[in-house]
CSV table of C-alpha atoms and ligand atoms in Angstrom, one decimal:
chain,number,residue,atom,x,y,z
I,212,UNK,CA,-9.8,4.7,46.9
I,213,UNK,CA,-10.5,1.3,45.5
I,214,UNK,CA,-7.6,-0.9,44.4
I,215,UNK,CA,-9.0,-1.1,40.8
I,216,UNK,CA,-9.0,2.7,40.5
I,217,UNK,CA,-5.2,2.6,41.1
I,218,UNK,CA,-4.5,0.9,37.7
I,219,UNK,CA,-3.1,3.3,35.1
I,220,UNK,CA,-5.8,5.3,33.3
I,221,UNK,CA,-4.7,3.8,30.0
I,222,UNK,CA,-5.4,0.3,31.3
I,223,UNK,CA,-8.8,1.3,32.8
I,224,UNK,CA,-9.8,2.8,29.4
I,225,UNK,CA,-9.3,-0.4,27.5
I,226,UNK,CA,-12.5,-1.9,26.0
I,227,UNK,CA,-12.4,-5.7,26.1
I,228,UNK,CA,-12.1,-7.8,22.9
I,229,UNK,CA,-15.4,-9.3,21.8
I,230,UNK,CA,-14.8,-12.8,20.6
I,231,UNK,CA,-17.2,-14.9,18.5
I,232,UNK,CA,-19.9,-16.6,20.5
I,233,UNK,CA,-18.8,-20.1,21.6
I,234,UNK,CA,-21.1,-22.9,20.5
I,235,UNK,CA,-21.7,-24.1,24.1
I,236,UNK,CA,-22.9,-20.6,25.1
I,237,UNK,CA,-25.4,-20.4,22.3
I,238,UNK,CA,-26.7,-23.9,23.1
I,239,UNK,CA,-27.2,-22.9,26.7
I,240,UNK,CA,-28.9,-19.6,25.9
I,241,UNK,CA,-31.3,-20.9,23.2
I,242,UNK,CA,-31.8,-24.4,24.5
I,243,UNK,CA,-30.3,-25.8,21.2
I,244,UNK,CA,-28.2,-28.9,20.9
I,245,UNK,CA,-24.6,-28.2,20.2
I,246,UNK,CA,-24.5,-30.6,17.3
I,247,UNK,CA,-27.1,-28.6,15.4
I,248,UNK,CA,-25.1,-25.3,15.7
I,249,UNK,CA,-23.0,-23.9,12.9
I,250,UNK,CA,-20.3,-21.5,14.0
I,251,UNK,CA,-18.9,-19.3,11.2
I,252,UNK,CA,-17.8,-16.5,13.5
I,253,UNK,CA,-14.0,-16.7,14.2
I,254,UNK,CA,-12.4,-17.5,10.8
I,255,UNK,CA,-11.5,-21.0,11.9
I,256,UNK,CA,-10.6,-23.7,9.4
I,257,UNK,CA,-13.7,-25.9,8.7
I,258,UNK,CA,-11.4,-28.8,7.8
I,259,UNK,CA,-10.0,-29.0,11.3
I,260,UNK,CA,-6.2,-29.6,11.3
I,261,UNK,CA,-3.8,-31.6,9.3
I,262,UNK,CA,-3.6,-35.3,10.3
I,263,UNK,CA,0.2,-35.0,10.7
I,264,UNK,CA,-0.3,-32.1,13.1
I,265,UNK,CA,-2.8,-34.1,15.2
I,266,UNK,CA,-0.4,-37.0,15.4
I,267,UNK,CA,2.5,-34.8,16.5
I,268,UNK,CA,0.2,-33.1,19.1
I,269,UNK,CA,-0.8,-36.4,20.6
I,270,UNK,CA,2.8,-37.6,20.6
I,271,UNK,CA,3.9,-34.5,22.4
I,272,UNK,CA,1.5,-35.3,25.3
I,273,UNK,CA,3.9,-38.1,26.2
I,274,UNK,CA,6.4,-35.5,27.5
I,275,UNK,CA,3.9,-33.1,29.0
I,276,UNK,CA,5.6,-33.0,32.4
I,277,UNK,CA,8.6,-31.2,30.8
I,278,UNK,CA,8.7,-27.5,30.0
I,279,UNK,CA,8.7,-26.8,26.3
I,280,UNK,CA,11.8,-25.8,24.5
I,281,UNK,CA,11.6,-22.0,25.3
I,282,UNK,CA,13.6,-21.3,22.2
I,283,UNK,CA,11.3,-23.4,19.9
I,284,UNK,CA,14.3,-24.7,18.0
I,285,UNK,CA,12.6,-27.4,15.9
I,286,UNK,CA,9.9,-25.1,14.7
I,287,UNK,CA,12.3,-22.3,14.0
I,288,UNK,CA,14.5,-24.7,12.1
I,289,UNK,CA,11.5,-25.7,10.0
I,290,UNK,CA,10.5,-22.1,9.4
I,291,UNK,CA,14.1,-21.1,8.6
I,292,UNK,CA,14.3,-23.9,6.0
I,293,UNK,CA,10.9,-23.1,4.5
I,294,UNK,CA,11.5,-19.3,4.1
I,295,UNK,CA,15.3,-19.2,3.7
I,296,UNK,CA,15.7,-17.0,6.8
I,297,UNK,CA,18.2,-17.2,9.7
I,298,UNK,CA,17.1,-18.6,13.0
I,299,UNK,CA,17.7,-15.3,14.8
I,300,UNK,CA,15.1,-13.5,12.6
I,301,UNK,CA,12.3,-15.6,14.1
I,302,UNK,CA,10.2,-15.0,17.2
I,303,UNK,CA,7.4,-17.3,18.3
I,304,UNK,CA,4.2,-16.3,19.9
I,305,UNK,CA,1.2,-17.7,21.8
I,306,UNK,CA,-0.8,-17.0,18.7
I,307,UNK,CA,0.2,-14.2,16.4
I,308,UNK,CA,-1.8,-12.0,18.8
I,309,UNK,CA,1.2,-12.5,21.2
I,310,UNK,CA,3.6,-11.5,18.4
I,311,UNK,CA,1.6,-8.2,17.9
I,312,UNK,CA,1.7,-7.6,21.7
I,313,UNK,CA,5.4,-8.4,21.9
I,314,UNK,CA,6.1,-5.7,19.3
I,315,UNK,CA,3.9,-3.2,21.2
I,316,UNK,CA,5.5,-4.0,24.5
I,317,UNK,CA,9.0,-3.7,23.0
I,318,UNK,CA,8.4,-0.4,21.2
I,319,UNK,CA,5.5,1.4,22.7
I,320,UNK,CA,5.1,3.2,26.1
I,321,UNK,CA,3.3,6.3,27.4
I,322,UNK,CA,4.3,9.2,25.2
I,323,UNK,CA,4.6,7.1,22.0
I,324,UNK,CA,2.0,6.3,19.4
I,325,UNK,CA,1.0,3.6,16.9
I,326,UNK,CA,-0.7,4.2,13.5
I,327,UNK,CA,-3.3,1.8,12.1
I,328,UNK,CA,-6.4,2.0,9.8
I,329,UNK,CA,-10.0,2.4,10.7
I,330,UNK,CA,-11.8,-1.0,10.6
I,331,UNK,CA,-8.5,-2.7,11.1
I,332,UNK,CA,-7.9,-5.7,13.4
I,333,UNK,CA,-9.1,-5.0,17.0
I,334,UNK,CA,-5.9,-6.2,18.6
I,335,UNK,CA,-3.9,-3.2,17.3
I,336,UNK,CA,-5.7,-0.7,19.6
I,337,UNK,CA,-5.7,-3.2,22.4
I,338,UNK,CA,-2.0,-3.9,22.3
I,339,UNK,CA,-1.2,-0.2,21.9
I,340,UNK,CA,-3.4,0.8,24.9
I,341,UNK,CA,-2.1,-2.0,27.1
I,342,UNK,CA,1.4,-0.6,26.5
I,343,UNK,CA,0.3,2.9,27.3
I,344,UNK,CA,0.7,4.1,23.7
I,345,UNK,CA,-1.6,6.5,21.9
I,346,UNK,CA,-3.7,5.2,19.0
I,347,UNK,CA,-3.7,7.1,15.7
I,348,UNK,CA,-6.5,5.7,13.6
I,349,UNK,CA,-6.5,6.6,10.0
I,350,UNK,CA,-9.8,6.7,8.0
I,351,UNK,CA,-10.2,3.8,5.7
I,352,UNK,CA,-10.5,4.1,1.9
I,353,UNK,CA,-13.1,1.7,0.4
I,354,UNK,CA,-13.0,-0.2,3.7
I,355,UNK,CA,-9.2,-0.8,3.3
I,356,UNK,CA,-6.0,0.8,4.4
I,357,UNK,CA,-5.2,4.2,2.9
I,358,UNK,CA,-1.4,3.8,2.9
I,359,UNK,CA,-0.7,7.4,1.7
I,360,UNK,CA,-2.8,8.8,4.6
I,361,UNK,CA,-1.2,6.3,7.0
I,362,UNK,CA,2.3,7.5,6.0
I,363,UNK,CA,1.2,11.1,6.4
I,364,UNK,CA,-0.3,10.3,9.9
I,365,UNK,CA,3.0,9.2,11.3
I,366,UNK,CA,4.1,11.6,14.0
I,367,UNK,CA,7.4,12.4,15.8
I,368,UNK,CA,6.5,9.9,18.6
I,369,UNK,CA,5.2,7.1,16.3
I,370,UNK,CA,7.0,3.9,16.8
I,371,UNK,CA,4.8,1.3,15.1
I,372,UNK,CA,2.5,1.1,12.1
I,373,UNK,CA,0.2,-1.9,12.0
I,374,UNK,CA,-0.9,-3.2,8.6
I,375,UNK,CA,-3.3,-6.2,8.2
I,376,UNK,CA,-3.1,-7.8,4.8
I,377,UNK,CA,-5.7,-9.1,4.1
I,378,UNK,CA,-7.5,-7.0,6.7
I,379,UNK,CA,-9.9,-8.5,9.2
I,380,UNK,CA,-12.9,-7.9,9.3
I,381,UNK,CA,-13.1,-6.2,5.9
I,382,UNK,CA,-11.1,-8.8,3.8
I,383,UNK,CA,-9.5,-6.0,1.8
I,384,UNK,CA,-6.1,-6.6,0.2
I,385,UNK,CA,-3.2,-4.3,-0.6
I,386,UNK,CA,-0.9,-5.2,-3.5
I,387,UNK,CA,2.7,-6.2,-2.7
I,388,UNK,CA,3.9,-3.2,-4.8
I,389,UNK,CA,1.8,-0.8,-2.6
I,390,UNK,CA,3.2,-2.1,0.6
I,391,UNK,CA,6.8,-2.1,-0.8
I,392,UNK,CA,6.3,1.6,-1.8
I,393,UNK,CA,4.9,2.3,1.7
I,394,UNK,CA,8.0,0.8,3.4
I,395,UNK,CA,10.2,2.9,1.2
I,396,UNK,CA,8.3,6.0,2.3
I,397,UNK,CA,8.2,5.6,6.1
I,398,UNK,CA,11.0,6.7,8.4
I,399,UNK,CA,13.4,3.8,8.9
I,400,UNK,CA,13.1,4.1,12.7
I,401,UNK,CA,9.4,3.3,12.7
I,402,UNK,CA,8.5,-0.4,13.0
I,403,UNK,CA,6.1,-1.6,10.3
I,404,UNK,CA,4.2,-4.7,11.6
I,405,UNK,CA,2.8,-6.5,8.5
I,406,UNK,CA,0.1,-8.9,9.8
I,407,UNK,CA,-0.4,-11.6,7.3
I,408,UNK,CA,-2.7,-13.9,9.2
I,409,UNK,CA,-4.6,-15.0,6.0
I,410,UNK,CA,-1.7,-15.0,3.6
I,411,UNK,CA,-1.9,-18.7,2.9
I,412,UNK,CA,-5.4,-18.2,1.4
I,413,UNK,CA,-4.2,-15.7,-1.3
I,414,UNK,CA,-4.7,-16.7,-4.9
I,415,UNK,CA,-1.5,-17.1,-6.9
I,416,UNK,CA,-2.1,-13.7,-8.7
I,417,UNK,CA,-2.5,-12.0,-5.3
I,418,UNK,CA,0.7,-13.3,-3.8
I,419,UNK,CA,3.8,-11.2,-3.0
I,420,UNK,CA,7.0,-12.1,-1.0
I,421,UNK,CA,7.2,-9.8,2.0
I,422,UNK,CA,10.0,-11.9,3.5
I,423,UNK,CA,12.2,-11.0,0.5
I,424,UNK,CA,12.0,-7.4,1.6
I,425,UNK,CA,13.5,-7.9,5.0
I,426,UNK,CA,17.1,-7.3,4.1
I,427,UNK,CA,16.2,-4.0,2.6
I,428,UNK,CA,13.8,-2.9,5.4
I,429,UNK,CA,15.2,-3.7,8.9
I,430,UNK,CA,12.1,-1.9,10.3
I,431,UNK,CA,9.7,-4.6,8.8
I,432,UNK,CA,8.2,-7.3,11.0
I,433,UNK,CA,6.1,-9.9,9.2
I,434,UNK,CA,3.6,-11.6,11.5
I,435,UNK,CA,1.9,-14.9,10.6
I,436,UNK,CA,-0.2,-17.5,12.3
I,437,UNK,CA,-1.1,-21.2,12.5
I,438,UNK,CA,-4.6,-20.3,13.6
I,439,UNK,CA,-6.3,-19.8,10.2
I,440,UNK,CA,-5.3,-21.9,7.2
I,441,UNK,CA,-3.3,-24.4,9.3
I,442,UNK,CA,-6.3,-25.0,11.6
I,443,UNK,CA,-4.6,-24.7,14.9
I,444,UNK,CA,-6.5,-21.8,16.5
I,445,UNK,CA,-7.1,-23.6,19.8
I,446,UNK,CA,-3.4,-24.3,20.3
I,447,UNK,CA,-2.3,-20.7,20.0
I,448,UNK,CA,0.8,-20.4,17.9
I,449,UNK,CA,2.1,-17.8,15.5
I,450,UNK,CA,5.5,-16.3,14.5
I,451,UNK,CA,7.2,-13.1,13.5
I,452,UNK,CA,10.1,-12.6,11.1
I,453,UNK,CA,12.2,-9.5,11.4
I,454,UNK,CA,15.6,-8.0,11.8
I,455,UNK,CA,17.6,-9.9,14.5
I,456,UNK,CA,17.8,-6.7,16.7
I,457,UNK,CA,14.1,-6.3,16.6
I,458,UNK,CA,13.5,-10.0,17.3
I,459,UNK,CA,16.0,-9.9,20.2
I,460,UNK,CA,14.0,-7.1,21.9
I,461,UNK,CA,10.8,-9.0,21.4
I,462,UNK,CA,12.4,-12.1,22.9
I,463,UNK,CA,13.4,-10.2,26.0
I,464,UNK,CA,9.9,-9.1,26.8
I,465,UNK,CA,8.1,-12.4,26.0
I,466,UNK,CA,7.4,-15.1,28.6
I,467,UNK,CA,10.3,-17.6,28.6
I,468,UNK,CA,7.8,-20.4,27.8
I,469,UNK,CA,5.1,-18.5,25.9
I,470,UNK,CA,4.4,-21.4,23.4
I,471,UNK,CA,3.4,-24.9,24.6
I,472,UNK,CA,5.2,-28.0,23.7
I,473,UNK,CA,2.0,-29.4,22.0
I,474,UNK,CA,1.7,-26.2,19.9
I,475,UNK,CA,5.4,-26.4,18.9
I,476,UNK,CA,5.1,-30.0,17.8
I,477,UNK,CA,1.8,-29.6,16.0
I,478,UNK,CA,3.0,-26.4,14.2
I,479,UNK,CA,6.2,-28.1,13.0
I,480,UNK,CA,4.3,-31.0,11.5
I,481,UNK,CA,1.6,-28.7,10.1
I,482,UNK,CA,4.2,-26.7,8.2
I,483,UNK,CA,5.2,-29.7,6.3
I,484,UNK,CA,1.7,-30.7,5.2
I,485,UNK,CA,1.4,-28.6,2.1
I,486,UNK,CA,-1.4,-30.8,0.8
I,487,UNK,CA,-3.6,-29.9,3.7
I,488,UNK,CA,-2.9,-26.2,3.1
I,489,UNK,CA,-3.8,-26.5,-0.5
I,490,UNK,CA,-7.0,-28.3,0.4
I,491,UNK,CA,-7.9,-25.5,2.9
I,492,UNK,CA,-7.4,-22.8,0.3
I,493,UNK,CA,-9.4,-24.8,-2.3
I,494,UNK,CA,-12.4,-25.4,-0.1
I,495,UNK,CA,-12.3,-21.7,0.9
I,496,UNK,CA,-12.3,-20.5,-2.7
I,497,UNK,CA,-15.3,-22.7,-3.5
I,498,UNK,CA,-17.2,-21.7,-0.3
I,499,UNK,CA,-16.5,-18.0,-1.0
I,500,UNK,CA,-18.1,-18.4,-4.5
I,501,UNK,CA,-21.1,-20.2,-2.9
I,502,UNK,CA,-21.7,-17.5,-0.3
I,503,UNK,CA,-21.1,-14.5,-2.5
I,504,UNK,CA,-23.4,-15.9,-5.2
I,505,UNK,CA,-26.1,-16.2,-2.5
I,506,UNK,CA,-25.4,-12.6,-1.3
I,507,UNK,CA,-25.8,-11.4,-4.9
I,508,UNK,CA,-29.0,-13.3,-5.3
I,509,UNK,CA,-30.3,-11.6,-2.1
I,510,UNK,CA,-29.3,-8.2,-3.4
I,511,UNK,CA,-26.9,-7.6,-0.5
I,512,UNK,CA,-23.7,-5.6,-0.7
I,513,UNK,CA,-20.5,-7.3,0.4
I,514,UNK,CA,-16.8,-6.3,0.4
I,515,UNK,CA,-14.7,-8.5,-1.9
I,516,UNK,CA,-12.5,-10.5,0.5
I,517,UNK,CA,-9.0,-12.1,0.2
I,518,UNK,CA,-9.5,-14.0,3.5
I,519,UNK,CA,-11.6,-17.0,4.7
I,520,UNK,CA,-14.5,-14.7,5.6
I,521,UNK,CA,-16.7,-12.1,3.9
I,522,UNK,CA,-18.4,-9.0,5.3
I,523,UNK,CA,-21.8,-8.1,4.0
I,524,UNK,CA,-24.3,-5.3,4.7
I,525,UNK,CA,-27.7,-6.0,6.1
I,526,UNK,CA,-28.8,-2.8,7.7
I,527,UNK,CA,-30.1,-4.0,11.1
I,528,UNK,CA,-27.2,-6.2,11.8
I,529,UNK,CA,-28.1,-6.7,15.5
I,530,UNK,CA,-31.6,-7.9,14.5
I,531,UNK,CA,-30.4,-10.1,11.7
I,532,UNK,CA,-27.7,-11.6,13.9
I,533,UNK,CA,-30.3,-12.4,16.6
I,534,UNK,CA,-32.5,-14.1,13.9
I,535,UNK,CA,-29.5,-16.1,12.8
I,536,UNK,CA,-28.6,-17.1,16.4
I,537,UNK,CA,-32.2,-18.4,16.9
I,538,UNK,CA,-31.6,-20.7,14.0
I,539,UNK,CA,-28.4,-21.9,15.4
I,540,UNK,CA,-26.1,-20.0,13.1
I,541,UNK,CA,-23.3,-17.9,14.7
I,542,UNK,CA,-21.7,-15.1,12.6
I,543,UNK,CA,-19.8,-12.1,13.8
I,544,UNK,CA,-21.4,-8.6,14.3
I,545,UNK,CA,-18.8,-6.0,13.8
I,546,UNK,CA,-20.3,-2.9,15.3
I,547,UNK,CA,-17.2,-2.7,17.5
I,548,UNK,CA,-15.3,-2.1,14.3
I,549,UNK,CA,-17.4,0.9,13.5
I,550,UNK,CA,-19.6,-1.2,11.0
I,551,UNK,CA,-23.0,-1.5,12.8
I,552,UNK,CA,-24.9,-2.3,9.6
I,553,UNK,CA,-22.6,-5.2,8.6
I,554,UNK,CA,-22.0,-8.9,9.6
I,555,UNK,CA,-18.9,-11.0,8.9
I,556,UNK,CA,-19.3,-14.7,8.1
I,557,UNK,CA,-16.5,-17.2,8.0
I,558,UNK,CA,-16.4,-19.6,5.0
I,559,UNK,CA,-17.3,-23.1,6.1
I,560,UNK,CA,-17.9,-26.5,4.6
I,561,UNK,CA,-20.4,-26.5,1.7
I,562,UNK,CA,-23.2,-27.8,4.0
I,563,UNK,CA,-22.4,-25.2,6.7
I,564,UNK,CA,-22.5,-22.4,4.1
I,565,UNK,CA,-25.8,-23.7,2.9
I,566,UNK,CA,-27.2,-23.7,6.4
I,567,UNK,CA,-26.0,-20.1,6.8
I,568,UNK,CA,-27.6,-19.1,3.4
I,569,UNK,CA,-30.9,-20.7,4.4
I,570,UNK,CA,-30.9,-19.0,7.8
I,571,UNK,CA,-30.0,-15.7,6.3
I,572,UNK,CA,-32.9,-15.9,3.8
I,573,UNK,CA,-35.3,-16.6,6.7
I,574,UNK,CA,-33.8,-13.8,8.7
I,575,UNK,CA,-34.4,-11.3,5.9
I,576,UNK,CA,-38.0,-12.2,5.4
H,797,LIG,C1,-7.0,-14.1,13.5
H,797,LIG,C2,-6.1,-12.9,13.3
H,797,LIG,C3,-4.8,-12.9,13.9
H,797,LIG,C4,-4.3,-13.8,14.9
H,797,LIG,O1,-4.8,-14.7,15.5
H,797,LIG,P1,-3.9,-15.7,16.4
H,797,LIG,O2,-4.9,-16.8,16.7
H,797,LIG,O3,-3.6,-14.9,17.7
H,797,LIG,O4,-2.7,-16.1,15.7
H,797,LIG,C5,-4.0,-11.8,13.7
H,797,LIG,N1,-4.4,-10.9,12.8
H,797,LIG,C6,-5.5,-10.9,12.2
H,797,LIG,C7,-5.8,-9.8,11.2
H,797,LIG,C8,-6.4,-11.9,12.4
H,797,LIG,O5,-7.6,-11.9,11.8
């Protein structure tokens, strides 16, 4: 009997996450120079990060021999002030991916299940499986979450429902009213994890205030990240806001120092730079218009997106993807999400978007 065969079956059954191809890897494979490669594959911020965040990160290097504040006081104080929530409603994660996993670890186990939508973010099945939980995947409606079907899919042993809003990779958005009605309809002992990784990109008319629902719904956990609009993906930092009892359990299962001192410092500074955030949303809106106009011109179907990416249909996505890679353009194939005919492209700078559009036109010839 091999040692690997002794791991639990539910661990051995996990299919690994497929990340966007790193620039260095494509450069090696195709013999291209890294400088000429455009990566629009991981929903990263094309503006980089806020100058204030960079300054804070560099300053934090001066104390790098020290362990970080395991409680993340300064960042929690800044979040508490920004959102008007108590400190004990906040949990910090090594990326919001960590927040999702802490929720899974605290509430799931063999004999329990989690509900999420078809085509929803890949980390939900990963975190569920790693905790030994059972996945209940609910068919999508127009590529988005079917909340009525999701409520109906909740079973006796269900402990978590994951909702991504907007969803990645489809970009679909639920209204605040629809989510609020869903919360009112689910059993109060089922945790609803509302993953709002792209919420900072929402247009004013799309916005809703999930944090204001927390006093009414102690089973709600709102998850957010500094990886997307704040441009700190490489630092790995996100946060959850929920009932103090839920947050307390998540804090018990997290690593004592799960967030680095550099990430804490940069995120605290980033939170205060609202001008950078506005600029990120603005360049995204303009890039979205640029890319969707080109998709329309090419006669391609796409899914209207509320995020910083758009998913479009090409048919032979693997072939088109390869043709894009040969031209030094990295997008994301999403066959793993059950969408083998589609590709997802992240909105970049105007010139990056133009490179993508040219490469796509070539690839389709
Ligand atoms: C990118 C993303 C996240 C989290 O990313 P982190 O870098 O771990 O914060 C979470 N949910 C969705 C839907 C995402 O697309």
